[in-house]
Amino acid sequence: MINFSLSDINSWERFYRANFINSLSGFKSASLIGTIDTEGKYNLAIFSNIVHIGADPALVGFVNRPLGAAPHTIANIESTHEYTINLFTSLNIQQAHQTSAKYATGKSEFDATGLTPQIMPFCKAPFVKESPAKYALELKEIIPVKQNNTWFVIGAITNVVIESDILGEDGFLSLENAGVVTSLGIDAYYTTQKVQRLPYAKP
């Protein structure tokens, strides 16, 4: 085993340090957040920090980077209070990853990547048509994280759209059956395979 102190980590080159720290928290969800601005233009961005907050009410959060680095998603959510979260498969990894590029305001990542916007009557924000599991959210709270000038965005799930064959009798979603991928660090993607599902633990 190797031990690294904080002074060791701080001495590393910027991108080496970023790769190390981003990988340290382990495998994460990989999702595309779809938003719409007040002029009706679509935005799409990849996020790997989606967090389940609770099931009743159904709340999901994510961390938005500092506004100077990633202003479009949070600005659109603030102005419309609606957004979507879309899981994606190995077929769309390159397109999904490309949404992390810093496109100019007004340039839709849907157009840039070839992913297809899908509009449903219950949400103004676009879904990703290619996504096998996606859901609409209503903004509930934006909490500033003062330590690094980021924002924790909390939304309530209003609608869920999934492929029927991933839904189990007990409500469990077998996302691996749809080919949903996960991520590690900032640029690596993985397919998944269930190892084991265990019963509710009791003393």
PDB file of C-alpha atoms in Angstrom:
ATOM      1  CA  MET A   1       0.000   0.000   0.000  1.00  0.00           C
ATOM      2  CA  ILE A   2       1.081   3.586  -0.675  1.00  0.00           C
ATOM      3  CA  ASN A   3       0.272   6.488   1.639  1.00  0.00           C
ATOM      4  CA  PHE A   4      -0.124  10.002   0.197  1.00  0.00           C
ATOM      5  CA  SER A   5      -0.351  13.024   2.478  1.00  0.00           C
ATOM      6  CA  LEU A   6      -2.316  16.136   1.567  1.00  0.00           C
ATOM      7  CA  SER A   7       0.970  17.937   0.884  1.00  0.00           C
ATOM      8  CA  ASP A   8       1.921  15.149  -1.530  1.00  0.00           C
ATOM      9  CA  ILE A   9      -1.380  15.467  -3.354  1.00  0.00           C
ATOM     10  CA  ASN A  10      -1.190  19.251  -3.517  1.00  0.00           C
ATOM     11  CA  SER A  11       2.272  19.044  -5.071  1.00  0.00           C
ATOM     12  CA  TRP A  12       1.068  17.046  -8.072  1.00  0.00           C
ATOM     13  CA  GLU A  13       0.463  18.481 -11.525  1.00  0.00           C
ATOM     14  CA  ARG A  14      -3.106  19.760 -11.900  1.00  0.00           C
ATOM     15  CA  PHE A  15      -4.516  17.125 -14.267  1.00  0.00           C
ATOM     16  CA  TYR A  16      -2.746  14.243 -12.509  1.00  0.00           C
ATOM     17  CA  ARG A  17      -4.260  15.419  -9.211  1.00  0.00           C
ATOM     18  CA  ALA A  18      -7.717  15.818 -10.803  1.00  0.00           C
ATOM     19  CA  ASN A  19      -7.621  12.305 -12.267  1.00  0.00           C
ATOM     20  CA  PHE A  20      -6.542  10.850  -8.920  1.00  0.00           C
ATOM     21  CA  ILE A  21      -9.161  12.598  -6.778  1.00  0.00           C
ATOM     22  CA  ASN A  22     -11.978  12.092  -9.275  1.00  0.00           C
ATOM     23  CA  SER A  23     -11.255   8.359  -9.400  1.00  0.00           C
ATOM     24  CA  LEU A  24     -10.934   8.003  -5.626  1.00  0.00           C
ATOM     25  CA  SER A  25     -14.665   8.183  -4.900  1.00  0.00           C
ATOM     26  CA  GLY A  26     -15.264   5.095  -7.040  1.00  0.00           C
ATOM     27  CA  PHE A  27     -17.720   4.265  -9.787  1.00  0.00           C
ATOM     28  CA  LYS A  28     -20.485   6.807 -10.295  1.00  0.00           C
ATOM     29  CA  SER A  29     -23.639   7.251 -12.311  1.00  0.00           C
ATOM     30  CA  ALA A  30     -23.252   8.791 -15.749  1.00  0.00           C
ATOM     31  CA  SER A  31     -26.216  10.920 -16.761  1.00  0.00           C
ATOM     32  CA  LEU A  32     -27.204  13.622 -19.212  1.00  0.00           C
ATOM     33  CA  ILE A  33     -29.131  16.600 -17.855  1.00  0.00           C
ATOM     34  CA  GLY A  34     -31.439  18.233 -20.359  1.00  0.00           C
ATOM     35  CA  THR A  35     -32.609  21.821 -19.926  1.00  0.00           C
ATOM     36  CA  ILE A  36     -34.304  24.572 -21.908  1.00  0.00           C
ATOM     37  CA  ASP A  37     -33.685  28.320 -21.700  1.00  0.00           C
ATOM     38  CA  THR A  38     -36.284  31.091 -21.735  1.00  0.00           C
ATOM     39  CA  GLU A  39     -35.920  31.425 -25.509  1.00  0.00           C
ATOM     40  CA  GLY A  40     -36.706  27.760 -26.098  1.00  0.00           C
ATOM     41  CA  LYS A  41     -33.149  26.607 -26.869  1.00  0.00           C
ATOM     42  CA  TYR A  42     -32.071  23.182 -25.620  1.00  0.00           C
ATOM     43  CA  ASN A  43     -28.990  22.408 -23.545  1.00  0.00           C
ATOM     44  CA  LEU A  44     -27.530  19.009 -22.674  1.00  0.00           C
ATOM     45  CA  ALA A  45     -24.632  18.258 -20.324  1.00  0.00           C
ATOM     46  CA  ILE A  46     -23.083  15.161 -18.803  1.00  0.00           C
ATOM     47  CA  PHE A  47     -22.908  14.811 -15.009  1.00  0.00           C
ATOM     48  CA  SER A  48     -21.342  12.055 -12.919  1.00  0.00           C
ATOM     49  CA  ASN A  49     -22.465  13.216  -9.483  1.00  0.00           C
ATOM     50  CA  ILE A  50     -26.182  12.440  -9.444  1.00  0.00           C
ATOM     51  CA  VAL A  51     -27.260  11.677  -5.858  1.00  0.00           C
ATOM     52  CA  HIS A  52     -30.359   9.887  -4.568  1.00  0.00           C
ATOM     53  CA  ILE A  53     -31.615  11.964  -1.643  1.00  0.00           C
ATOM     54  CA  GLY A  54     -34.843  10.204  -0.729  1.00  0.00           C
ATOM     55  CA  ALA A  55     -37.732   8.129  -2.050  1.00  0.00           C
ATOM     56  CA  ASP A  56     -40.636   9.796  -0.225  1.00  0.00           C
ATOM     57  CA  PRO A  57     -40.675  12.467  -1.461  1.00  0.00           C
ATOM     58  CA  ALA A  58     -38.627  11.369  -4.474  1.00  0.00           C
ATOM     59  CA  LEU A  59     -35.675  13.766  -4.468  1.00  0.00           C
ATOM     60  CA  VAL A  60     -32.499  13.711  -6.550  1.00  0.00           C
ATOM     61  CA  GLY A  61     -29.543  16.072  -6.331  1.00  0.00           C
ATOM     62  CA  PHE A  62     -26.468  16.911  -8.346  1.00  0.00           C
ATOM     63  CA  VAL A  63     -23.451  19.173  -7.983  1.00  0.00           C
ATOM     64  CA  ASN A  64     -23.073  21.972 -10.513  1.00  0.00           C
ATOM     65  CA  ARG A  65     -19.536  23.207 -11.048  1.00  0.00           C
ATOM     66  CA  PRO A  66     -18.630  26.897 -10.481  1.00  0.00           C
ATOM     67  CA  LEU A  67     -20.741  29.197 -12.636  1.00  0.00           C
ATOM     68  CA  GLY A  68     -17.770  30.397 -14.652  1.00  0.00           C
ATOM     69  CA  ALA A  69     -17.018  26.831 -15.751  1.00  0.00           C
ATOM     70  CA  ALA A  70     -20.542  25.488 -16.260  1.00  0.00           C
ATOM     71  CA  PRO A  71     -23.186  28.222 -16.345  1.00  0.00           C
ATOM     72  CA  HIS A  72     -25.819  26.957 -18.785  1.00  0.00           C
ATOM     73  CA  THR A  73     -27.429  24.026 -16.966  1.00  0.00           C
ATOM     74  CA  ILE A  74     -27.973  25.781 -13.645  1.00  0.00           C
ATOM     75  CA  ALA A  75     -29.052  29.045 -15.296  1.00  0.00           C
ATOM     76  CA  ASN A  76     -31.711  27.225 -17.314  1.00  0.00           C
ATOM     77  CA  ILE A  77     -32.935  25.316 -14.271  1.00  0.00           C
ATOM     78  CA  GLU A  78     -33.164  28.518 -12.247  1.00  0.00           C
ATOM     79  CA  SER A  79     -35.212  30.240 -14.942  1.00  0.00           C
ATOM     80  CA  THR A  80     -37.590  27.404 -15.890  1.00  0.00           C
ATOM     81  CA  HIS A  81     -37.573  25.152 -12.783  1.00  0.00           C
ATOM     82  CA  GLU A  82     -37.753  22.088 -15.046  1.00  0.00           C
ATOM     83  CA  TYR A  83     -35.082  19.633 -16.214  1.00  0.00           C
ATOM     84  CA  THR A  84     -34.537  16.012 -17.138  1.00  0.00           C
ATOM     85  CA  ILE A  85     -31.988  13.379 -16.184  1.00  0.00           C
ATOM     86  CA  ASN A  86     -31.222  10.736 -18.785  1.00  0.00           C
ATOM     87  CA  LEU A  87     -29.140   7.583 -18.382  1.00  0.00           C
ATOM     88  CA  PHE A  88     -27.289   6.388 -21.484  1.00  0.00           C
ATOM     89  CA  THR A  89     -25.796   3.204 -22.893  1.00  0.00           C
ATOM     90  CA  SER A  90     -22.498   2.138 -24.416  1.00  0.00           C
ATOM     91  CA  LEU A  91     -23.910   3.011 -27.838  1.00  0.00           C
ATOM     92  CA  ASN A  92     -23.861   6.712 -26.952  1.00  0.00           C
ATOM     93  CA  ILE A  93     -20.738   7.112 -24.818  1.00  0.00           C
ATOM     94  CA  GLN A  94     -18.826   9.309 -27.261  1.00  0.00           C
ATOM     95  CA  GLN A  95     -21.834  11.557 -27.875  1.00  0.00           C
ATOM     96  CA  ALA A  96     -22.558  11.845 -24.164  1.00  0.00           C
ATOM     97  CA  HIS A  97     -18.933  12.640 -23.335  1.00  0.00           C
ATOM     98  CA  GLN A  98     -18.838  15.327 -26.023  1.00  0.00           C
ATOM     99  CA  THR A  99     -21.543  17.275 -24.184  1.00  0.00           C
ATOM    100  CA  SER A 100     -18.872  18.193 -21.623  1.00  0.00           C
ATOM    101  CA  ALA A 101     -17.298  20.515 -24.209  1.00  0.00           C
ATOM    102  CA  LYS A 102     -17.775  24.231 -23.547  1.00  0.00           C
ATOM    103  CA  TYR A 103     -20.106  25.257 -26.347  1.00  0.00           C
ATOM    104  CA  ALA A 104     -21.129  28.886 -26.729  1.00  0.00           C
ATOM    105  CA  THR A 105     -24.428  30.103 -25.292  1.00  0.00           C
ATOM    106  CA  GLY A 106     -27.213  29.212 -27.698  1.00  0.00           C
ATOM    107  CA  LYS A 107     -25.362  26.272 -29.263  1.00  0.00           C
ATOM    108  CA  SER A 108     -27.316  23.107 -28.524  1.00  0.00           C
ATOM    109  CA  GLU A 109     -25.350  20.018 -27.564  1.00  0.00           C
ATOM    110  CA  PHE A 110     -28.083  17.988 -29.228  1.00  0.00           C
ATOM    111  CA  ASP A 111     -27.106  19.535 -32.564  1.00  0.00           C
ATOM    112  CA  ALA A 112     -23.388  19.193 -31.823  1.00  0.00           C
ATOM    113  CA  THR A 113     -23.502  15.517 -30.864  1.00  0.00           C
ATOM    114  CA  GLY A 114     -26.355  14.078 -32.892  1.00  0.00           C
ATOM    115  CA  LEU A 115     -28.355  12.990 -29.854  1.00  0.00           C
ATOM    116  CA  THR A 116     -32.102  13.407 -30.331  1.00  0.00           C
ATOM    117  CA  PRO A 117     -34.206  15.788 -28.212  1.00  0.00           C
ATOM    118  CA  GLN A 118     -37.503  14.254 -27.119  1.00  0.00           C
ATOM    119  CA  ILE A 119     -40.289  16.481 -25.842  1.00  0.00           C
ATOM    120  CA  MET A 120     -43.127  15.066 -23.762  1.00  0.00           C
ATOM    121  CA  PRO A 121     -46.332  16.876 -22.765  1.00  0.00           C
ATOM    122  CA  PHE A 122     -45.554  16.902 -19.046  1.00  0.00           C
ATOM    123  CA  CYS A 123     -42.160  18.659 -19.275  1.00  0.00           C
ATOM    124  CA  LYS A 124     -40.813  21.604 -21.269  1.00  0.00           C
ATOM    125  CA  ALA A 125     -37.195  20.473 -20.907  1.00  0.00           C
ATOM    126  CA  PRO A 126     -35.906  17.941 -23.459  1.00  0.00           C
ATOM    127  CA  PHE A 127     -35.334  14.269 -22.793  1.00  0.00           C
ATOM    128  CA  VAL A 128     -32.747  12.239 -24.716  1.00  0.00           C
ATOM    129  CA  LYS A 129     -34.644   9.937 -27.074  1.00  0.00           C
ATOM    130  CA  GLU A 130     -31.838   7.356 -27.047  1.00  0.00           C
ATOM    131  CA  SER A 131     -31.997   7.008 -23.240  1.00  0.00           C
ATOM    132  CA  PRO A 132     -33.584   3.784 -21.889  1.00  0.00           C
ATOM    133  CA  ALA A 133     -34.285   5.324 -18.465  1.00  0.00           C
ATOM    134  CA  LYS A 134     -35.044   9.007 -17.886  1.00  0.00           C
ATOM    135  CA  TYR A 135     -37.029  11.245 -15.587  1.00  0.00           C
ATOM    136  CA  ALA A 136     -38.325  14.785 -15.270  1.00  0.00           C
ATOM    137  CA  LEU A 137     -37.692  16.956 -12.249  1.00  0.00           C
ATOM    138  CA  GLU A 138     -39.007  20.152 -10.706  1.00  0.00           C
ATOM    139  CA  LEU A 139     -36.461  22.382  -8.989  1.00  0.00           C
ATOM    140  CA  LYS A 140     -36.832  22.513  -5.213  1.00  0.00           C
ATOM    141  CA  GLU A 141     -33.627  24.041  -3.879  1.00  0.00           C
ATOM    142  CA  ILE A 142     -30.181  25.274  -4.896  1.00  0.00           C
ATOM    143  CA  ILE A 143     -27.647  25.200  -2.070  1.00  0.00           C
ATOM    144  CA  PRO A 144     -24.319  27.025  -2.434  1.00  0.00           C
ATOM    145  CA  VAL A 145     -21.237  25.022  -1.427  1.00  0.00           C
ATOM    146  CA  LYS A 146     -18.894  27.711  -0.172  1.00  0.00           C
ATOM    147  CA  GLN A 147     -15.812  25.493   0.103  1.00  0.00           C
ATOM    148  CA  ASN A 148     -15.317  25.297  -3.676  1.00  0.00           C
ATOM    149  CA  ASN A 149     -17.913  27.697  -5.123  1.00  0.00           C
ATOM    150  CA  THR A 150     -20.149  24.925  -6.493  1.00  0.00           C
ATOM    151  CA  TRP A 151     -23.911  24.432  -6.187  1.00  0.00           C
ATOM    152  CA  PHE A 152     -25.970  21.480  -4.959  1.00  0.00           C
ATOM    153  CA  VAL A 153     -29.185  21.364  -6.972  1.00  0.00           C
ATOM    154  CA  ILE A 154     -32.148  19.430  -5.557  1.00  0.00           C
ATOM    155  CA  GLY A 155     -35.129  18.419  -7.660  1.00  0.00           C
ATOM    156  CA  ALA A 156     -38.317  16.422  -7.136  1.00  0.00           C
ATOM    157  CA  ILE A 157     -39.126  13.677  -9.631  1.00  0.00           C
ATOM    158  CA  THR A 158     -42.391  14.363 -11.474  1.00  0.00           C
ATOM    159  CA  ASN A 159     -42.380  11.713 -14.231  1.00  0.00           C
ATOM    160  CA  VAL A 160     -40.337   8.624 -15.093  1.00  0.00           C
ATOM    161  CA  VAL A 161     -39.985   7.030 -18.546  1.00  0.00           C
ATOM    162  CA  ILE A 162     -38.281   3.614 -18.767  1.00  0.00           C
ATOM    163  CA  GLU A 163     -38.070   0.599 -21.012  1.00  0.00           C
ATOM    164  CA  SER A 164     -40.521  -1.937 -19.638  1.00  0.00           C
ATOM    165  CA  ASP A 165     -38.130  -4.890 -19.581  1.00  0.00           C
ATOM    166  CA  ILE A 166     -35.909  -3.380 -16.869  1.00  0.00           C
ATOM    167  CA  LEU A 167     -38.738  -3.076 -14.321  1.00  0.00           C
ATOM    168  CA  GLY A 168     -38.926  -5.922 -11.812  1.00  0.00           C
ATOM    169  CA  GLU A 169     -41.996  -7.153  -9.918  1.00  0.00           C
ATOM    170  CA  ASP A 170     -40.753  -5.492  -6.721  1.00  0.00           C
ATOM    171  CA  GLY A 171     -39.953  -2.151  -8.400  1.00  0.00           C
ATOM    172  CA  PHE A 172     -36.225  -2.810  -8.743  1.00  0.00           C
ATOM    173  CA  LEU A 173     -34.737  -1.471 -11.983  1.00  0.00           C
ATOM    174  CA  SER A 174     -32.219  -3.811 -13.616  1.00  0.00           C
ATOM    175  CA  LEU A 175     -30.393  -1.088 -15.506  1.00  0.00           C
ATOM    176  CA  GLU A 176     -27.720  -3.493 -16.719  1.00  0.00           C
ATOM    177  CA  ASN A 177     -30.368  -5.164 -18.900  1.00  0.00           C
ATOM    178  CA  ALA A 178     -30.681  -1.911 -20.850  1.00  0.00           C
ATOM    179  CA  GLY A 179     -26.903  -1.536 -21.218  1.00  0.00           C
ATOM    180  CA  VAL A 180     -26.689   1.545 -18.996  1.00  0.00           C
ATOM    181  CA  VAL A 181     -23.079   2.525 -18.340  1.00  0.00           C
ATOM    182  CA  THR A 182     -21.300   3.964 -15.315  1.00  0.00           C
ATOM    183  CA  SER A 183     -18.269   6.235 -15.029  1.00  0.00           C
ATOM    184  CA  LEU A 184     -14.974   6.520 -13.183  1.00  0.00           C
ATOM    185  CA  GLY A 185     -13.001   9.716 -12.911  1.00  0.00           C
ATOM    186  CA  ILE A 186     -13.773  12.336 -15.534  1.00  0.00           C
ATOM    187  CA  ASP A 187     -13.352  10.428 -18.785  1.00  0.00           C
ATOM    188  CA  ALA A 188     -13.716   6.642 -18.315  1.00  0.00           C
ATOM    189  CA  TYR A 189     -16.912   4.645 -18.856  1.00  0.00           C
ATOM    190  CA  TYR A 190     -17.810   1.065 -17.924  1.00  0.00           C
ATOM    191  CA  THR A 191     -20.519  -1.469 -18.601  1.00  0.00           C
ATOM    192  CA  THR A 192     -22.052  -3.169 -15.576  1.00  0.00           C
ATOM    193  CA  GLN A 193     -22.957  -6.659 -14.423  1.00  0.00           C
ATOM    194  CA  LYS A 194     -24.872  -7.548 -11.284  1.00  0.00           C
ATOM    195  CA  VAL A 195     -22.840  -9.637  -8.831  1.00  0.00           C
ATOM    196  CA  GLN A 196     -25.453 -10.222  -6.140  1.00  0.00           C
ATOM    197  CA  ARG A 197     -28.628  -8.762  -4.680  1.00  0.00           C
ATOM    198  CA  LEU A 198     -29.057  -9.278  -0.937  1.00  0.00           C
ATOM    199  CA  PRO A 199     -32.106  -9.212   1.375  1.00  0.00           C
ATOM    200  CA  TYR A 200     -32.795  -6.320   3.735  1.00  0.00           C
ATOM    201  CA  ALA A 201     -30.211  -6.498   6.521  1.00  0.00           C
ATOM    202  CA  LYS A 202     -31.401  -6.924  10.108  1.00  0.00           C
ATOM    203  CA  PRO A 203     -29.480  -7.317  13.388  1.00  0.00           C
TER     204      PRO A 203
END
